[in-house]
């Protein structure tokens, strides 16, 4: 099973809302990732968790707040977003960090109004 | 400087033609990993191949083949007898041991029936 699941598939939120994106994997992977992807661009790394600890934070604004409750789950809490934050948010996991292939979820398409 | 260059932004081919997607990378590490991903219109990135820097053997998987040449820092991807289902954006990526992926800008392939 090489499946990473993400919910919701689509999300529309106002700039004052608080929402969360969820990601789950049951492959026993110890590294999990959040990426942001704008149209016609490659994914941009936001955060990396390794063994449930935040390993990389790519200078992401504080309105994005990651959380790793356990080794299978990864959340991204959203608060006071801007319209330019509208994008496809992708979650990925890998057996470890760096040298391994990452398996991606289907993404959450976020629109901020 | 761009670590992964995919010079071909868009390619169109007629079904059953062969097509090669170019990828040139830049690194000073002796240990590194190269990847190809496919992103169909649905949005999910699909892992295709991982190659480490010590293994220059070319690889074939069905209609897909990869040519890794350290001398030219290239890791090109060929699709033989292309099909409409091959239409997608293809990303080449580099991982320098222990750290994050560096994605290329992607090549959008359209296979015309």
Tab-separated table of N, CA, C and O in Angstrom, chain A residues 28-98:
chain	number	residue	atom	x	y	z
A	28	UNK	N	4.250	3.213	7.410
A	28	UNK	CA	5.336	3.155	8.378
A	28	UNK	C	6.452	4.151	8.093
A	28	UNK	O	7.553	4.029	8.627
A	29	UNK	N	6.155	5.128	7.248
A	29	UNK	CA	7.165	6.124	6.910
A	29	UNK	C	7.434	7.053	8.085
A	29	UNK	O	6.518	7.390	8.853
A	30	UNK	N	8.691	7.481	8.231
A	30	UNK	CA	9.066	8.307	9.374
A	30	UNK	C	9.278	9.772	9.000
A	30	UNK	O	9.588	10.590	9.867
A	31	UNK	N	9.160	10.095	7.735
A	31	UNK	CA	9.274	11.493	7.316
A	31	UNK	C	7.996	11.890	6.578
A	31	UNK	O	7.476	11.121	5.764
A	32	UNK	N	7.496	13.073	6.889
A	32	UNK	CA	6.300	13.589	6.224
A	32	UNK	C	6.518	15.045	5.861
A	32	UNK	O	7.247	15.765	6.555
A	33	UNK	N	5.873	15.461	4.784
A	33	UNK	CA	6.180	16.745	4.169
A	33	UNK	C	4.899	17.489	3.799
A	33	UNK	O	3.909	16.870	3.403
A	34	UNK	N	4.963	18.816	3.862
A	34	UNK	CA	3.946	19.668	3.253
A	34	UNK	C	4.592	20.481	2.145
A	34	UNK	O	5.662	21.072	2.348
A	35	UNK	N	3.926	20.508	0.993
A	35	UNK	CA	4.341	21.313	-0.143
A	35	UNK	C	3.179	22.213	-0.561
A	35	UNK	O	2.019	21.855	-0.432
A	36	UNK	N	3.554	23.339	-1.157
A	36	UNK	CA	2.590	24.233	-1.786
A	36	UNK	C	2.909	24.275	-3.266
A	36	UNK	O	4.084	24.412	-3.642
A	37	UNK	N	1.887	24.149	-4.094
A	37	UNK	CA	2.125	24.193	-5.538
A	37	UNK	C	1.163	25.157	-6.207
A	37	UNK	O	-0.058	24.966	-6.149
A	38	UNK	N	1.715	26.150	-6.873
A	38	UNK	CA	0.931	27.075	-7.689
A	38	UNK	C	0.863	26.509	-9.113
A	38	UNK	O	1.699	25.689	-9.532
A	39	UNK	N	-0.111	26.998	-9.845
A	39	UNK	CA	-0.336	26.488	-11.201
A	39	UNK	C	0.911	26.651	-12.068
A	39	UNK	O	1.565	27.698	-12.055
A	40	UNK	N	1.228	25.591	-12.784
A	40	UNK	CA	2.342	25.567	-13.732
A	40	UNK	C	3.712	25.786	-13.066
A	40	UNK	O	4.661	26.224	-13.713
A	41	UNK	N	3.788	25.473	-11.782
A	41	UNK	CA	5.049	25.582	-11.046
A	41	UNK	C	5.354	24.259	-10.359
A	41	UNK	O	4.453	23.458	-10.121
A	42	UNK	N	6.616	24.024	-9.998
A	42	UNK	CA	6.918	22.813	-9.224
A	42	UNK	C	6.471	22.979	-7.772
A	42	UNK	O	6.236	24.109	-7.325
A	43	UNK	N	6.354	21.878	-7.061
A	43	UNK	CA	6.016	21.986	-5.637
A	43	UNK	C	7.112	22.727	-4.875
A	43	UNK	O	8.300	22.580	-5.163
A	44	UNK	N	6.678	23.533	-3.913
A	44	UNK	CA	7.619	24.245	-3.030
A	44	UNK	C	7.516	23.653	-1.640
A	44	UNK	O	6.420	23.595	-1.068
A	45	UNK	N	8.628	23.243	-1.098
A	45	UNK	CA	8.632	22.651	0.236
A	45	UNK	C	8.265	23.692	1.286
A	45	UNK	O	8.769	24.808	1.271
A	46	UNK	N	7.375	23.277	2.200
A	46	UNK	CA	7.007	24.148	3.326
A	46	UNK	C	7.608	23.623	4.622
A	46	UNK	O	8.310	24.332	5.326
A	47	UNK	N	7.283	22.375	4.952
A	47	UNK	CA	7.702	21.792	6.226
A	47	UNK	C	8.088	20.327	6.029
A	47	UNK	O	7.541	19.650	5.165
A	48	UNK	N	9.017	19.876	6.891
A	48	UNK	CA	9.370	18.463	6.943
A	48	UNK	C	9.332	18.022	8.397
A	48	UNK	O	9.893	18.694	9.268
A	49	UNK	N	8.679	16.909	8.639
A	49	UNK	CA	8.728	16.252	9.937
A	49	UNK	C	9.499	14.947	9.786
A	49	UNK	O	9.246	14.167	8.872
A	50	UNK	N	10.433	14.738	10.708
A	50	UNK	CA	11.193	13.511	10.725
A	50	UNK	C	11.057	12.908	12.123
A	50	UNK	O	11.367	13.584	13.110
A	51	UNK	N	10.565	11.688	12.191
A	51	UNK	CA	10.303	11.040	13.483
A	51	UNK	C	9.477	11.959	14.384
A	51	UNK	O	9.777	12.142	15.558
A	52	UNK	N	8.441	12.529	13.784
A	52	UNK	CA	7.434	13.349	14.459
A	52	UNK	C	7.966	14.669	14.988
A	52	UNK	O	7.255	15.361	15.729
A	53	UNK	N	9.177	15.025	14.626
A	53	UNK	CA	9.722	16.321	15.039
A	53	UNK	C	9.917	17.195	13.797
A	53	UNK	O	10.347	16.708	12.746
A	54	UNK	N	9.640	18.483	13.963
A	54	UNK	CA	9.810	19.407	12.848
A	54	UNK	C	11.294	19.502	12.502
A	54	UNK	O	12.114	19.878	13.327
A	55	UNK	N	11.594	19.147	11.281
A	55	UNK	CA	12.985	19.097	10.840
A	55	UNK	C	13.344	20.292	9.972
A	55	UNK	O	14.438	20.828	10.060
A	56	UNK	N	12.448	20.678	9.099
A	56	UNK	CA	12.684	21.805	8.195
A	56	UNK	C	11.438	22.681	8.169
A	56	UNK	O	10.322	22.190	8.030
A	57	UNK	N	11.657	23.983	8.306
A	57	UNK	CA	10.604	24.977	8.129
A	57	UNK	C	11.172	25.990	7.149
A	57	UNK	O	12.100	26.734	7.483
A	58	UNK	N	10.628	25.996	5.942
A	58	UNK	CA	11.213	26.829	4.895
A	58	UNK	C	10.698	28.267	4.962
A	58	UNK	O	10.148	28.783	3.998
A	59	UNK	N	10.880	28.880	6.121
A	59	UNK	CA	10.504	30.298	6.287
A	59	UNK	C	9.069	30.555	5.867
A	59	UNK	O	8.783	31.514	5.144
A	60	UNK	N	8.215	29.679	6.310
A	60	UNK	CA	6.799	29.793	5.965
A	60	UNK	C	6.125	30.769	6.941
A	60	UNK	O	6.406	30.725	8.140
A	61	UNK	N	5.233	31.634	6.456
A	61	UNK	CA	4.541	32.576	7.354
A	61	UNK	C	3.799	31.848	8.467
A	61	UNK	O	3.316	30.726	8.280
A	62	UNK	N	3.681	32.515	9.602
A	62	UNK	CA	3.096	31.875	10.783
A	62	UNK	C	1.608	31.600	10.634
A	62	UNK	O	1.023	30.902	11.468
A	63	UNK	N	0.984	32.099	9.601
A	63	UNK	CA	-0.431	31.777	9.387
A	63	UNK	C	-0.602	30.317	8.964
A	63	UNK	O	-1.724	29.808	8.906
A	64	UNK	N	0.507	29.653	8.641
A	64	UNK	CA	0.516	28.212	8.400
A	64	UNK	C	1.187	27.548	9.604
A	64	UNK	O	2.341	27.861	9.913
A	65	UNK	N	0.499	26.603	10.231
A	65	UNK	CA	1.049	25.974	11.420
A	65	UNK	C	0.942	24.458	11.290
A	65	UNK	O	-0.152	23.906	11.283
A	66	UNK	N	2.078	23.754	11.184
A	66	UNK	CA	2.018	22.309	11.033
A	66	UNK	C	1.915	21.614	12.380
A	66	UNK	O	2.300	22.160	13.414
A	67	UNK	N	1.419	20.387	12.310
A	67	UNK	CA	1.316	19.570	13.517
A	67	UNK	C	1.439	18.113	13.123
A	67	UNK	O	0.841	17.698	12.130
A	68	UNK	N	2.197	17.352	13.901
A	68	UNK	CA	2.352	15.928	13.634
A	68	UNK	C	1.943	15.165	14.877
A	68	UNK	O	2.785	14.899	15.751
A	69	UNK	N	0.645	14.820	15.019
A	69	UNK	CA	0.151	14.180	16.248
A	69	UNK	C	0.768	12.795	16.499
A	69	UNK	O	0.948	12.403	17.646
A	70	UNK	N	1.028	12.067	15.401
A	70	UNK	CA	1.701	10.777	15.531
A	70	UNK	C	2.378	10.461	14.199
A	70	UNK	O	2.285	11.231	13.247
A	71	UNK	N	2.993	9.307	14.128
A	71	UNK	CA	3.821	9.004	12.951
A	71	UNK	C	3.008	8.822	11.676
A	71	UNK	O	3.577	8.820	10.587
A	72	UNK	N	1.701	8.666	11.794
A	72	UNK	CA	0.872	8.448	10.596
A	72	UNK	C	0.129	9.686	10.140
A	72	UNK	O	-0.396	9.704	9.027
A	73	UNK	N	0.062	10.697	10.989
A	73	UNK	CA	-0.783	11.853	10.707
A	73	UNK	C	0.023	13.134	10.618
A	73	UNK	O	0.986	13.337	11.366
A	74	UNK	N	-0.417	13.988	9.721
A	74	UNK	CA	0.193	15.315	9.582
A	74	UNK	C	-0.927	16.301	9.304
A	74	UNK	O	-1.763	16.058	8.432
A	75	UNK	N	-0.965	17.370	10.068
A	75	UNK	CA	-1.979	18.406	9.870
A	75	UNK	C	-1.309	19.711	9.462
A	75	UNK	O	-0.138	19.957	9.774
A	76	UNK	N	-2.083	20.543	8.797
A	76	UNK	CA	-1.637	21.907	8.494
A	76	UNK	C	-2.773	22.838	8.881
A	76	UNK	O	-3.834	22.815	8.260
A	77	UNK	N	-2.548	23.610	9.934
A	77	UNK	CA	-3.564	24.532	10.426
A	77	UNK	C	-3.402	25.875	9.723
A	77	UNK	O	-2.282	26.395	9.598
A	78	UNK	N	-4.537	26.390	9.280
A	78	UNK	CA	-4.550	27.612	8.474
A	78	UNK	C	-5.334	28.693	9.207
A	78	UNK	O	-6.437	28.428	9.708
A	79	UNK	N	-4.785	29.896	9.248
A	79	UNK	CA	-5.465	30.983	9.951
A	79	UNK	C	-5.084	32.308	9.308
A	79	UNK	O	-3.910	32.587	9.090
A	80	UNK	N	-6.099	33.091	9.015
A	80	UNK	CA	-5.892	34.438	8.467
A	80	UNK	C	-5.075	34.396	7.183
A	80	UNK	O	-4.092	35.140	7.028
A	81	UNK	N	-5.479	33.525	6.287
A	81	UNK	CA	-4.745	33.404	5.028
A	81	UNK	C	-5.051	34.569	4.097
A	81	UNK	O	-6.046	35.284	4.258
A	82	UNK	N	-4.195	34.718	3.101
A	82	UNK	CA	-4.326	35.745	2.083
A	82	UNK	C	-4.732	35.103	0.751
A	82	UNK	O	-4.443	33.916	0.524
A	83	UNK	N	-5.323	35.874	-0.129
A	83	UNK	CA	-5.697	35.293	-1.438
A	83	UNK	C	-4.521	34.651	-2.170
A	83	UNK	O	-4.707	33.641	-2.862
A	84	UNK	N	-3.318	35.180	-1.982
A	84	UNK	CA	-2.159	34.598	-2.677
A	84	UNK	C	-1.759	33.234	-2.122
A	84	UNK	O	-0.893	32.550	-2.683
A	85	UNK	N	-2.377	32.827	-1.016
A	85	UNK	CA	-2.131	31.491	-0.480
A	85	UNK	C	-2.950	30.426	-1.206
A	85	UNK	O	-2.776	29.225	-0.944
A	86	UNK	N	-3.829	30.847	-2.079
A	86	UNK	CA	-4.602	29.880	-2.867
A	86	UNK	C	-3.638	29.052	-3.705
A	86	UNK	O	-2.788	29.597	-4.423
A	87	UNK	N	-3.758	27.735	-3.602
A	87	UNK	CA	-2.813	26.832	-4.271
A	87	UNK	C	-3.260	25.395	-4.027
A	87	UNK	O	-4.236	25.143	-3.323
A	88	UNK	N	-2.510	24.468	-4.596
A	88	UNK	CA	-2.668	23.047	-4.296
A	88	UNK	C	-1.681	22.712	-3.181
A	88	UNK	O	-0.486	22.993	-3.312
A	89	UNK	N	-2.178	22.148	-2.092
A	89	UNK	CA	-1.313	21.773	-0.983
A	89	UNK	C	-1.151	20.260	-0.982
A	89	UNK	O	-2.129	19.511	-0.893
A	90	UNK	N	0.091	19.851	-1.108
A	90	UNK	CA	0.408	18.436	-1.239
A	90	UNK	C	1.112	17.931	0.004
A	90	UNK	O	2.015	18.590	0.537
A	91	UNK	N	0.717	16.764	0.425
A	91	UNK	CA	1.380	16.069	1.518
A	91	UNK	C	2.163	14.906	0.914
A	91	UNK	O	1.746	14.321	-0.096
A	92	UNK	N	3.298	14.590	1.503
A	92	UNK	CA	4.088	13.451	1.047
A	92	UNK	C	4.693	12.750	2.243
A	92	UNK	O	4.817	13.323	3.333
A	93	UNK	N	5.092	11.504	2.023
A	93	UNK	CA	5.801	10.768	3.070
A	93	UNK	C	6.910	9.952	2.431
A	93	UNK	O	6.873	9.653	1.230
A	94	UNK	N	7.912	9.612	3.228
A	94	UNK	CA	9.000	8.770	2.749
A	94	UNK	C	9.548	7.967	3.929
A	94	UNK	O	9.381	8.363	5.081
A	95	UNK	N	10.223	6.841	3.640
A	95	UNK	CA	10.730	6.006	4.738
A	95	UNK	C	11.630	6.781	5.695
A	95	UNK	O	11.626	6.548	6.895
A	96	UNK	N	12.436	7.657	5.145
A	96	UNK	CA	13.290	8.531	5.931
A	96	UNK	C	13.434	9.814	5.154
A	96	UNK	O	12.864	9.985	4.083
A	97	UNK	N	14.225	10.730	5.700
A	97	UNK	CA	14.351	12.032	5.048
A	97	UNK	C	15.500	12.020	4.049
A	97	UNK	O	16.554	11.464	4.314
A	98	UNK	N	15.287	12.635	2.892
A	98	UNK	CA	16.380	12.930	1.968
A	98	UNK	C	16.601	11.929	0.855
A	98	UNK	O	16.337	12.219	-0.306
